[in-house]
Tab-separated table of C-alpha atoms in Angstrom:
chain	number	residue	atom	x	y	z
S	1	MET	CA	74.179	-3.026	-88.104
S	2	ARG	CA	74.290	0.687	-86.606
S	3	MET	CA	76.809	2.044	-89.365
S	4	ARG	CA	74.417	0.550	-92.059
S	5	THR	CA	71.438	2.277	-90.231
S	6	LEU	CA	73.085	5.586	-90.045
S	7	LEU	CA	74.299	5.531	-93.807
S	8	ALA	CA	70.856	4.672	-94.954
S	9	GLY	CA	69.499	7.589	-92.869
S	10	SER	CA	71.812	9.920	-94.534
S	11	VAL	CA	70.777	8.842	-98.075
S	12	LEU	CA	67.147	8.855	-97.344
S	13	VAL	CA	67.102	12.143	-95.561
S	14	GLY	CA	66.752	13.965	-98.999
S	15	LEU	CA	63.939	11.831	-99.976
S	16	ALA	CA	61.894	12.300	-96.955
S	17	ALA	CA	59.793	15.248	-97.918
S	18	SER	CA	58.876	13.659	-101.241
S	19	PHE	CA	57.820	10.479	-99.559
S	20	ALA	CA	56.177	12.305	-96.779
S	21	ALA	CA	54.201	15.317	-98.173
S	22	PRO	CA	50.857	14.769	-100.065
S	23	ALA	CA	49.923	17.392	-102.426
S	24	LEU	CA	48.073	20.233	-100.877
S	25	ALA	CA	44.442	20.025	-101.610
S	26	GLU	CA	41.664	22.791	-100.708
S	27	ASP	CA	40.831	20.816	-97.809
S	28	SER	CA	44.166	20.321	-95.997
S	29	VAL	CA	45.961	20.980	-92.712
S	30	TYR	CA	49.770	21.268	-92.406
S	31	ILE	CA	52.090	19.607	-89.821
S	32	GLN	CA	55.899	19.920	-89.976
S	33	LEU	CA	57.725	16.879	-88.614
S	34	PRO	CA	61.221	18.013	-87.027
S	35	THR	CA	63.398	14.969	-87.290
S	36	TYR	CA	66.950	13.914	-87.370
S	37	ARG	CA	67.975	11.254	-89.705
S	38	THR	CA	71.683	12.176	-89.666
S	39	GLY	CA	74.125	12.661	-86.789
S	40	PRO	CA	74.924	10.618	-83.465
S	41	TYR	CA	71.085	10.522	-82.606
S	42	ALA	CA	69.945	9.017	-85.900
S	43	GLY	CA	70.012	5.420	-84.824
S	44	SER	CA	67.106	6.518	-82.536
S	45	GLY	CA	65.555	9.254	-84.504
S	46	ILE	CA	65.301	7.550	-87.905
S	47	HIS	CA	62.532	4.951	-86.423
S	48	ILE	CA	60.593	7.782	-84.599
S	49	ALA	CA	60.377	9.715	-87.970
S	50	ASN	CA	59.472	6.781	-89.789
S	51	GLY	CA	56.677	5.693	-87.447
S	52	MET	CA	55.239	9.373	-87.529
S	53	SER	CA	55.393	9.648	-91.324
S	54	ASP	CA	54.066	6.456	-92.164
S	55	TYR	CA	50.942	6.631	-89.980
S	56	LEU	CA	50.129	10.018	-91.224
S	57	ALA	CA	50.466	8.863	-94.653
S	58	MET	CA	48.419	5.757	-93.869
S	59	ILE	CA	45.427	8.172	-92.794
S	60	ASN	CA	45.603	9.944	-95.910
S	61	GLU	CA	45.735	6.644	-98.298
S	62	ARG	CA	43.198	4.873	-96.177
S	63	ASP	CA	40.842	7.666	-94.972
S	64	GLY	CA	41.233	10.264	-97.134
S	65	GLY	CA	42.660	12.350	-94.206
S	66	VAL	CA	40.576	13.217	-90.927
S	67	ASN	CA	37.018	13.617	-91.945
S	68	GLY	CA	37.984	14.397	-95.691
S	69	VAL	CA	40.728	16.855	-94.744
S	70	LYS	CA	44.087	15.719	-95.721
S	71	ILE	CA	47.341	16.130	-93.648
S	72	ALA	CA	50.025	17.807	-95.435
S	73	PHE	CA	53.475	17.310	-93.723
S	74	ASP	CA	57.005	17.466	-94.194
S	75	GLU	CA	60.342	16.937	-92.324
S	76	CYS	CA	62.772	19.519	-91.048
S	77	GLU	CA	66.133	17.971	-90.286
S	78	THR	CA	67.466	19.185	-86.826
S	79	GLY	CA	70.434	16.837	-86.221
S	80	TYR	CA	69.156	17.066	-82.582
S	81	ASP	CA	70.808	20.603	-82.775
S	82	THR	CA	68.886	23.163	-80.562
S	83	GLN	CA	69.670	25.923	-82.951
S	84	LYS	CA	68.536	24.108	-85.990
S	85	GLY	CA	65.436	23.169	-84.145
S	86	VAL	CA	64.487	26.699	-83.353
S	87	GLU	CA	65.023	27.400	-87.027
S	88	CYS	CA	62.502	24.525	-87.611
S	89	TYR	CA	60.031	25.925	-85.240
S	90	GLU	CA	60.148	29.444	-87.072
S	91	GLN	CA	59.732	27.590	-90.545
S	92	ALA	CA	56.831	25.621	-88.935
S	93	LYS	CA	55.192	28.921	-87.854
S	94	ALA	CA	55.640	30.564	-91.238
S	95	LYS	CA	53.820	27.646	-92.811
S	96	ASN	CA	50.868	27.693	-90.093
S	97	THR	CA	51.723	24.238	-88.827
S	98	LEU	CA	48.945	22.772	-86.367
S	99	VAL	CA	51.581	21.551	-83.830
S	100	PHE	CA	55.386	21.501	-83.152
S	101	ASN	CA	57.068	18.116	-82.209
S	102	PRO	CA	60.630	19.177	-81.001
S	103	TRP	CA	61.947	15.857	-80.393
S	104	SER	CA	64.549	17.146	-78.141
S	105	THR	CA	64.477	18.438	-74.541
S	106	GLY	CA	66.703	21.239	-75.535
S	107	ILE	CA	64.664	22.467	-78.419
S	108	THR	CA	61.505	22.163	-76.419
S	109	LEU	CA	62.892	24.293	-73.413
S	110	GLN	CA	63.745	27.071	-76.141
S	111	VAL	CA	60.227	27.094	-77.888
S	112	ILE	CA	58.360	26.769	-74.754
S	113	PRO	CA	58.285	30.722	-74.211
S	114	LYS	CA	57.396	31.140	-77.767
S	115	SER	CA	54.489	29.076	-78.086
S	116	SER	CA	52.313	30.944	-75.894
S	117	VAL	CA	53.054	34.085	-77.854
S	118	ASP	CA	52.743	32.323	-81.212
S	119	LYS	CA	49.809	30.197	-80.104
S	120	ILE	CA	51.252	27.097	-81.371
S	121	PRO	CA	50.850	24.012	-79.248
S	122	VAL	CA	53.969	22.129	-78.582
S	123	LEU	CA	53.622	18.167	-78.269
S	124	SER	CA	56.735	16.940	-76.484
S	125	MET	CA	55.449	13.304	-76.123
S	126	ALA	CA	56.980	11.885	-72.894
S	127	TYR	CA	60.006	14.225	-72.872
S	128	GLY	CA	60.845	17.899	-72.500
S	129	LEU	CA	60.086	19.731	-69.327
S	130	SER	CA	58.003	17.574	-66.505
S	131	ALA	CA	56.420	20.806	-65.231
S	132	ALA	CA	54.739	21.533	-68.218
S	133	ALA	CA	52.279	19.086	-67.585
S	134	ASP	CA	50.647	22.061	-65.460
S	135	GLY	CA	48.180	23.275	-68.032
S	136	ASN	CA	47.470	26.376	-65.926
S	137	THR	CA	50.927	27.467	-66.334
S	138	PHE	CA	51.666	26.042	-69.692
S	139	PRO	CA	48.546	26.240	-71.852
S	140	TRP	CA	50.366	25.556	-75.099
S	141	VAL	CA	52.553	22.467	-74.052
S	142	PHE	CA	51.590	18.941	-73.799
S	143	ASN	CA	53.744	15.962	-72.669
S	144	PRO	CA	51.467	12.987	-72.767
S	145	PRO	CA	51.351	10.017	-71.659
S	146	ASP	CA	53.753	10.624	-69.105
S	147	THR	CA	56.320	12.985	-67.728
S	148	TYR	CA	60.215	12.121	-67.287
S	149	TRP	CA	59.295	12.160	-63.578
S	150	ASP	CA	56.699	9.721	-64.153
S	151	GLY	CA	58.847	7.375	-65.764
S	152	LEU	CA	61.620	7.826	-63.109
S	153	SER	CA	59.163	7.151	-60.427
S	154	ALA	CA	57.834	4.077	-62.290
S	155	ILE	CA	61.420	2.640	-62.398
S	156	ILE	CA	62.132	3.344	-58.923
S	157	LYS	CA	58.804	1.777	-57.854
S	158	TYR	CA	59.693	-1.273	-60.203
S	159	ILE	CA	63.081	-1.566	-58.196
S	160	GLY	CA	61.342	-1.279	-55.012
S	161	ASP	CA	59.150	-4.213	-55.905
S	162	GLN	CA	61.946	-6.077	-56.740
S	163	GLU	CA	63.527	-5.571	-53.128
S	164	GLY	CA	60.211	-6.619	-51.417
S	165	GLY	CA	58.831	-3.058	-51.064
S	166	MET	CA	60.012	0.664	-51.055
S	167	GLU	CA	61.473	-0.091	-47.560
S	168	GLY	CA	63.762	-2.356	-49.253
S	169	LEU	CA	65.180	0.632	-51.033
S	170	LYS	CA	66.872	1.728	-47.899
S	171	GLY	CA	70.844	1.272	-47.950
S	172	LYS	CA	70.773	0.498	-51.881
S	173	LYS	CA	72.967	2.163	-54.371
S	174	ILE	CA	71.464	3.181	-57.433
S	175	GLY	CA	73.528	4.168	-60.272
S	176	TYR	CA	72.377	7.130	-62.886
S	177	ILE	CA	74.247	7.023	-66.139
S	178	PHE	CA	72.856	9.797	-68.245
S	179	LEU	CA	73.294	12.012	-71.427
S	180	ASP	CA	74.750	15.144	-69.927
S	181	ALA	CA	72.164	17.557	-71.478
S	182	GLY	CA	69.083	19.046	-70.564
S	183	TYR	CA	67.320	15.579	-71.162
S	184	GLY	CA	69.570	13.559	-68.704
S	185	ARG	CA	69.503	16.149	-66.161
S	186	GLU	CA	65.661	16.572	-66.198
S	187	PRO	CA	64.897	13.790	-63.794
S	188	ILE	CA	67.604	14.430	-61.322
S	189	PRO	CA	65.471	16.826	-59.043
S	190	LEU	CA	63.011	13.646	-58.518
S	191	LEU	CA	65.565	11.276	-58.206
S	192	ASP	CA	67.265	13.191	-55.326
S	193	ASN	CA	64.000	13.756	-53.681
S	194	LEU	CA	63.055	10.066	-53.676
S	195	ALA	CA	66.815	9.175	-52.577
S	196	GLN	CA	66.205	11.166	-49.430
S	197	LYS	CA	62.699	9.859	-48.757
S	198	TYR	CA	63.429	6.040	-49.358
S	199	GLY	CA	67.352	6.008	-48.061
S	200	PHE	CA	68.840	4.911	-51.285
S	201	GLU	CA	72.434	6.434	-52.521
S	202	VAL	CA	72.353	8.000	-55.995
S	203	LEU	CA	75.701	7.580	-57.911
S	204	GLN	CA	75.866	9.804	-61.090
S	205	TYR	CA	77.746	8.909	-64.285
S	206	PRO	CA	77.201	11.859	-66.553
S	207	VAL	CA	78.110	11.058	-70.401
S	208	PRO	CA	79.021	14.227	-72.314
S	209	GLY	CA	77.348	14.352	-75.821
S	210	LYS	CA	80.616	14.017	-77.751
S	211	GLU	CA	81.664	11.294	-75.605
S	212	MET	CA	78.636	8.899	-76.116
S	213	GLN	CA	80.617	6.189	-77.889
S	214	ASN	CA	83.488	6.127	-75.555
S	215	GLN	CA	82.097	5.302	-72.057
S	216	SER	CA	84.865	3.313	-70.599
S	217	SER	CA	85.520	5.610	-67.883
S	218	GLN	CA	82.008	5.716	-66.747
S	219	TRP	CA	81.674	1.754	-66.516
S	220	LEU	CA	85.090	1.652	-64.792
S	221	SER	CA	83.414	3.753	-62.076
S	222	ILE	CA	80.493	1.694	-62.167
S	223	ARG	CA	82.589	-1.550	-61.766
S	224	ARG	CA	84.347	0.122	-58.791
S	225	ASP	CA	81.390	1.380	-57.261
S	226	ARG	CA	79.221	-1.857	-57.689
S	227	PRO	CA	75.571	-0.073	-57.597
S	228	ASP	CA	72.772	-2.430	-57.016
S	229	TYR	CA	71.022	-1.126	-59.837
S	230	VAL	CA	71.848	1.247	-62.855
S	231	VAL	CA	69.229	3.493	-64.501
S	232	MET	CA	70.048	5.038	-67.859
S	233	TRP	CA	68.683	8.014	-69.429
S	234	GLY	CA	70.393	7.816	-72.904
S	235	TRP	CA	69.348	8.535	-76.510
S	236	GLY	CA	70.982	8.048	-79.719
S	237	ALA	CA	74.599	6.513	-79.933
S	238	MET	CA	74.698	6.409	-76.252
S	239	ASN	CA	72.236	3.554	-75.583
S	240	PRO	CA	73.976	0.753	-77.719
S	241	THR	CA	77.437	1.796	-76.395
S	242	ALA	CA	76.180	1.507	-72.723
S	243	VAL	CA	74.597	-1.865	-73.336
S	244	LYS	CA	77.835	-3.180	-74.805
S	245	GLU	CA	79.793	-1.739	-72.001
S	246	ALA	CA	77.397	-3.068	-69.352
S	247	VAL	CA	77.745	-6.689	-71.208
S	248	LYS	CA	81.712	-6.095	-71.293
S	249	ASN	CA	81.975	-5.207	-67.703
S	250	ARG	CA	79.599	-8.034	-66.612
S	251	PHE	CA	77.087	-6.001	-65.045
S	252	ASP	CA	73.735	-7.998	-63.908
S	253	MET	CA	71.558	-6.967	-67.059
S	254	SER	CA	68.481	-7.636	-64.929
S	255	LYS	CA	69.364	-4.719	-62.932
S	256	PHE	CA	70.047	-2.346	-65.806
S	257	ILE	CA	66.938	-0.400	-66.616
S	258	GLY	CA	66.626	2.418	-69.241
S	259	VAL	CA	64.013	5.025	-69.725
S	260	TRP	CA	61.583	4.493	-72.548
S	261	TRP	CA	64.149	6.342	-75.080
S	262	ALA	CA	66.643	3.820	-73.954
S	263	GLY	CA	64.513	0.945	-75.378
S	264	GLY	CA	65.126	0.792	-79.071
S	265	ASP	CA	65.595	-2.727	-80.662
S	266	GLU	CA	69.021	-1.632	-81.743
S	267	ASP	CA	69.932	-0.264	-78.511
S	268	ALA	CA	69.538	-3.906	-76.827
S	269	ARG	CA	70.743	-5.738	-80.144
S	270	ALA	CA	74.092	-4.130	-79.769
S	271	GLY	CA	75.053	-6.018	-76.650
S	272	GLY	CA	74.731	-9.454	-78.551
S	273	ALA	CA	73.531	-12.502	-76.571
S	274	GLY	CA	74.919	-10.843	-73.136
S	275	ALA	CA	72.021	-8.113	-73.390
S	276	LYS	CA	69.609	-10.571	-72.404
S	277	GLY	CA	67.714	-9.400	-69.450
S	278	TYR	CA	68.226	-5.810	-70.000
S	279	LYS	CA	65.017	-3.587	-69.536
S	280	SER	CA	63.469	-0.430	-70.093
S	281	VAL	CA	60.189	1.430	-68.996
S	282	SER	CA	57.504	1.644	-71.838
S	283	PHE	CA	54.339	3.123	-72.809
S	284	ASN	CA	53.878	1.066	-75.950
S	285	ASN	CA	53.905	-2.537	-76.771
S	286	VAL	CA	55.972	-3.927	-79.938
S	287	GLY	CA	54.600	-5.761	-82.832
S	288	ALA	CA	53.415	-5.279	-86.336
S	289	ASP	CA	50.051	-7.393	-85.986
S	290	TYR	CA	48.012	-4.351	-85.025
S	291	PRO	CA	45.307	-3.565	-87.694
S	292	ALA	CA	46.713	-0.220	-88.217
S	293	LEU	CA	50.214	-1.272	-88.571
S	294	GLN	CA	49.006	-3.887	-90.980
S	295	ASP	CA	47.414	-0.938	-93.078
S	296	ILE	CA	50.522	1.041	-92.908
S	297	LYS	CA	52.520	-1.994	-94.389
S	298	LYS	CA	49.996	-2.442	-97.163
S	299	LEU	CA	49.316	1.077	-98.102
S	300	VAL	CA	52.284	2.890	-97.556
S	301	VAL	CA	55.476	0.832	-97.019
S	302	ASP	CA	54.834	-2.221	-99.418
S	303	ALA	CA	53.228	0.466	-101.871
S	304	GLY	CA	56.679	2.001	-102.109
S	305	LYS	CA	55.429	5.413	-100.421
S	306	SER	CA	57.745	4.945	-97.509
S	307	HIS	CA	61.415	4.507	-96.826
S	308	THR	CA	60.906	2.638	-93.735
S	309	PRO	CA	62.677	-1.103	-94.131
S	310	ALA	CA	59.530	-3.434	-93.678
S	311	ASN	CA	61.437	-5.553	-91.006
S	312	THR	CA	61.352	-2.472	-88.842
S	313	VAL	CA	57.626	-1.740	-88.590
S	314	GLY	CA	56.531	-2.921	-85.401
S	315	GLU	CA	59.886	-2.275	-83.715
S	316	ASN	CA	59.654	-0.358	-80.453
S	317	LEU	CA	60.617	3.116	-81.585
S	318	TYR	CA	58.861	2.909	-84.734
S	319	ASN	CA	55.685	2.021	-82.840
S	320	ARG	CA	56.430	4.913	-80.519
S	321	GLY	CA	56.505	7.263	-83.657
S	322	VAL	CA	53.307	5.991	-84.725
S	323	VAL	CA	51.865	6.619	-81.074
S	324	ASN	CA	53.126	10.349	-81.485
S	325	ALA	CA	51.249	10.776	-84.879
S	326	VAL	CA	47.865	8.914	-83.243
S	327	TYR	CA	47.981	11.804	-80.586
S	328	MET	CA	48.132	14.317	-83.298
S	329	VAL	CA	45.370	12.765	-85.670
S	330	GLU	CA	43.032	12.154	-82.758
S	331	ALA	CA	43.321	15.709	-81.544
S	332	ILE	CA	42.561	17.116	-85.212
S	333	ARG	CA	39.487	14.968	-85.062
S	334	ILE	CA	38.321	16.088	-81.716
S	335	ALA	CA	39.103	19.710	-82.675
S	336	GLN	CA	36.992	19.501	-85.578
S	337	GLU	CA	34.008	18.027	-83.408
S	338	MET	CA	34.475	20.719	-80.800
S	339	THR	CA	34.776	23.805	-83.227
S	340	GLY	CA	32.531	22.649	-85.958
S	341	LYS	CA	35.227	23.472	-88.566
S	342	LYS	CA	36.699	20.943	-91.292
S	343	VAL	CA	40.142	22.739	-91.457
S	344	ILE	CA	41.305	23.750	-88.068
S	345	ASN	CA	44.214	26.131	-87.107
S	346	ALA	CA	46.620	25.909	-84.343
S	347	GLU	CA	44.603	27.490	-81.685
S	348	ASP	CA	41.792	24.804	-82.517
S	349	MET	CA	44.449	22.141	-82.226
S	350	ARG	CA	45.009	23.236	-78.743
S	351	VAL	CA	41.318	22.582	-77.972
S	352	GLY	CA	41.671	19.088	-79.483
S	353	LEU	CA	44.732	18.518	-77.401
S	354	GLU	CA	43.244	19.566	-74.096
S	355	ASN	CA	40.306	17.203	-74.810
S	356	LEU	CA	42.412	14.265	-76.073
S	357	LYS	CA	40.738	11.185	-75.063
S	358	ILE	CA	41.324	7.751	-76.554
S	359	ASP	CA	39.517	4.923	-74.905
S	360	GLU	CA	39.539	1.375	-75.336
S	361	ALA	CA	36.722	1.542	-77.834
S	362	ARG	CA	38.572	4.299	-79.827
S	363	LEU	CA	41.757	2.119	-79.799
S	364	GLU	CA	39.853	-0.627	-81.223
S	365	ALA	CA	38.445	1.441	-84.013
S	366	ILE	CA	41.539	2.954	-85.011
S	367	GLY	CA	43.333	-0.608	-84.898
S	368	LEU	CA	45.663	-0.359	-82.062
S	369	LYS	CA	43.762	-1.874	-79.227
S	370	GLY	CA	46.537	-3.370	-76.773
S	371	MET	CA	49.513	-1.371	-78.245
S	372	ILE	CA	48.989	1.474	-75.705
S	373	ALA	CA	46.996	2.312	-72.683
S	374	PRO	CA	43.941	4.545	-72.902
S	375	ILE	CA	44.837	8.203	-72.504
S	376	GLU	CA	42.943	11.322	-71.368
S	377	ILE	CA	44.271	14.823	-71.305
S	378	THR	CA	42.644	17.766	-69.635
S	379	CYS	CA	42.941	21.420	-69.489
S	380	ALA	CA	44.766	21.221	-65.942
S	381	ASN	CA	46.736	18.156	-66.637
S	382	HIS	CA	48.547	18.196	-70.016
S	383	SER	CA	50.313	14.745	-69.397
S	384	GLY	CA	48.016	12.579	-67.381
S	385	HIS	CA	50.415	10.287	-65.444
S	386	HIS	CA	49.235	7.178	-67.509
S	387	SER	CA	49.978	3.492	-66.950
S	388	LEU	CA	53.344	2.136	-67.876
S	389	PHE	CA	55.186	-1.316	-67.704
S	390	ILE	CA	58.582	-2.665	-67.923
S	391	GLN	CA	59.930	-4.498	-70.750
S	392	GLU	CA	62.514	-6.880	-71.045
S	393	TRP	CA	65.109	-7.955	-73.961
S	394	ASP	CA	64.832	-11.733	-74.507
S	395	GLY	CA	67.934	-11.830	-76.888
S	396	GLU	CA	65.822	-11.065	-79.997
S	397	LYS	CA	63.048	-8.850	-79.152
S	398	TRP	CA	61.214	-6.944	-76.309
S	399	THR	CA	58.707	-8.668	-74.159
S	400	PRO	CA	56.672	-7.293	-71.323
S	401	ALA	CA	58.366	-7.966	-67.826
S	402	THR	CA	55.445	-6.690	-65.807
S	403	ASP	CA	51.596	-5.730	-66.248
S	404	TRP	CA	50.725	-2.080	-66.735
S	405	PHE	CA	51.060	-0.164	-63.691
S	406	SER	CA	50.779	3.627	-62.332
S	407	PRO	CA	53.566	5.828	-61.678
S	408	MET	CA	54.186	7.268	-58.195
S	409	THR	CA	51.700	10.005	-58.972
S	410	GLU	CA	51.471	11.048	-55.398
S	411	GLU	CA	55.171	11.642	-55.351
S	412	VAL	CA	55.528	13.332	-58.556
S	413	THR	CA	52.604	15.885	-58.400
S	414	PRO	CA	53.779	17.997	-55.554
S	415	ILE	CA	57.378	18.656	-56.672
S	416	LEU	CA	55.989	19.014	-60.455
S	417	MET	CA	53.457	21.772	-59.381
S	418	GLN	CA	56.314	23.476	-57.336
S	419	ALA	CA	58.574	23.150	-60.318
S	420	SER	CA	56.075	24.789	-62.416
S	421	LYS	CA	55.478	27.875	-60.015
S	422	ASP	CA	59.582	28.267	-59.825
S	423	TYR	CA	59.637	28.270	-63.644
S	424	ALA	CA	56.855	30.907	-63.858
S	425	THR	CA	58.622	32.942	-61.188
S	426	SER	CA	62.269	32.425	-62.713
S	427	ASN	CA	60.887	33.648	-66.096
S	428	ALA	CA	58.745	36.412	-64.962
S	429	PRO	CA	56.732	38.049	-66.428
S	430	TRP	CA	55.195	34.859	-67.300
S	431	PRO	CA	51.935	35.118	-69.121
S	432	THR	CA	49.007	33.975	-67.210
S	433	ARG	CA	46.531	31.738	-68.776
S	434	GLU	CA	43.527	33.829	-70.332
S	435	ASP	CA	41.011	31.009	-69.754
S	436	ALA	CA	41.579	29.428	-66.459
S	437	CYS	CA	41.046	25.766	-66.127
S	438	PRO	CA	38.167	24.572	-64.033
S	439	ALA	CA	38.688	23.120	-60.623
S	440	ASN	CA	38.889	19.487	-60.643
C-alpha cells in the first residue's frame, strides 16, 4: 500500500501545478504551496498537499475565489529538504506570495529570519519553532492552532489522567521515540521540564532520518527498558515503521501515543489488526461528511480537477491539509475587510492572520462545523493554545478517545516566553516589532 502511494505521488508530482493553478485573472492573489510528493516523507506529505490544493481549488470553483478574487497557486517540491525549501521560499518571494507554508521545522527555522526582512508571513501550522507563538518577538510567524509544546503537554496531561492524576506520573518511565532532526528535538526542553516537575523518567530513542525504516535497535531498547508509555514524534516513513515495530514487539498499543503528525491513516494501518488501540493527539476530526468536503468531492475531485484518490478525502492528514488552507482563505477574507482592499499583499495578509477568528458560526457557514475547534489569533499570541483531543485507531479508522480539552498552557507559556527571549538574544541584533502589540 505504501509503495503504491509513493509511486503514485512520484507520477503525479509533475501534474500538480497543472491541476492546482487557476489561470491568473485581473483580480487574483498568489500563494505558493511547498510540498513533498516524493521521497521518504511523501507518504505523509501527499495527503497534506492534496487537502490544501483541493480546498483552494474548491473556493475558486464554488465561490469564484474570496470576495471575487481568485487564488492562483502552484506547488514547489521540497522533498522535505531544507535547502530546497529555502529555494522554494525565494521563488515564492519573487512571485509575491501572500504567505509561505514551509511544511518542515527545518525549513521554518531557516526562513524565520528572512520573513521579517521580506515582510512575508510564515504559516507553520502546528509545527516549527514553538517560541514563535510570541507575536511581539516573531511578528511574521504564525503557528496555530497549537505549538509542539502544547501538543506534548496535552499528551502528558492525558497520560496523567490515565494514571489517576498528574501525581500518578511520579516514578513512571515515558519513552520518547523521535525523528532525530529539528522537528523531533523541538519538544525535548518541555519534556525534560515536565519530567522534573512531575517526577517521571524520560527515555530517549532518536531515529536518524536515514534509518526511519530500520528501527529494530530502538525497539529492542524499548523492549529492554519497558517504559510505561511511549510518545512518538515521527513523520513520513518513520511512523508506519514504528507502528509495525510496536506490534512486532508486543508493546501495549493503548500506551503508544503519537503527536498529530504521527496520526495518518496509513501510519496506523501499517500495523494491521495489532495496531488497534494506537493513539495520537489531534486538532481535527476525520470524515468526509462535512459540507465543505462534499463540495470538494463534487467540484474538484469527481470533476477530475484533482489528483486526490476519492477514497482518501476525509482521512486525517487530508483533512489537516484542508485546515491549513482554511486558515489562509479566512485570513485573506479578514484582511480584505480590515484593509478595504480586494487584492491584498503579504503585509495585508499578516493583518488577516493576526486577527484570524473562526468561531462556531463561521465554521458552520464554511461547512466545517465539528471538524475543528474555533480558533482565535491575536497580535501577541500567534498560536492560541487551542483545544485538542486524543484519537484512537479502532483497526479501520480514527475515532475520538476523549473530548476536546485544553493543553497545559500554564506550564507551556512561561518557558515559551523565555525561549522567545533566548532566541532574540542568541540572534542579536534581532529586529524589534515596529508596532508593539497592545497589553492583554
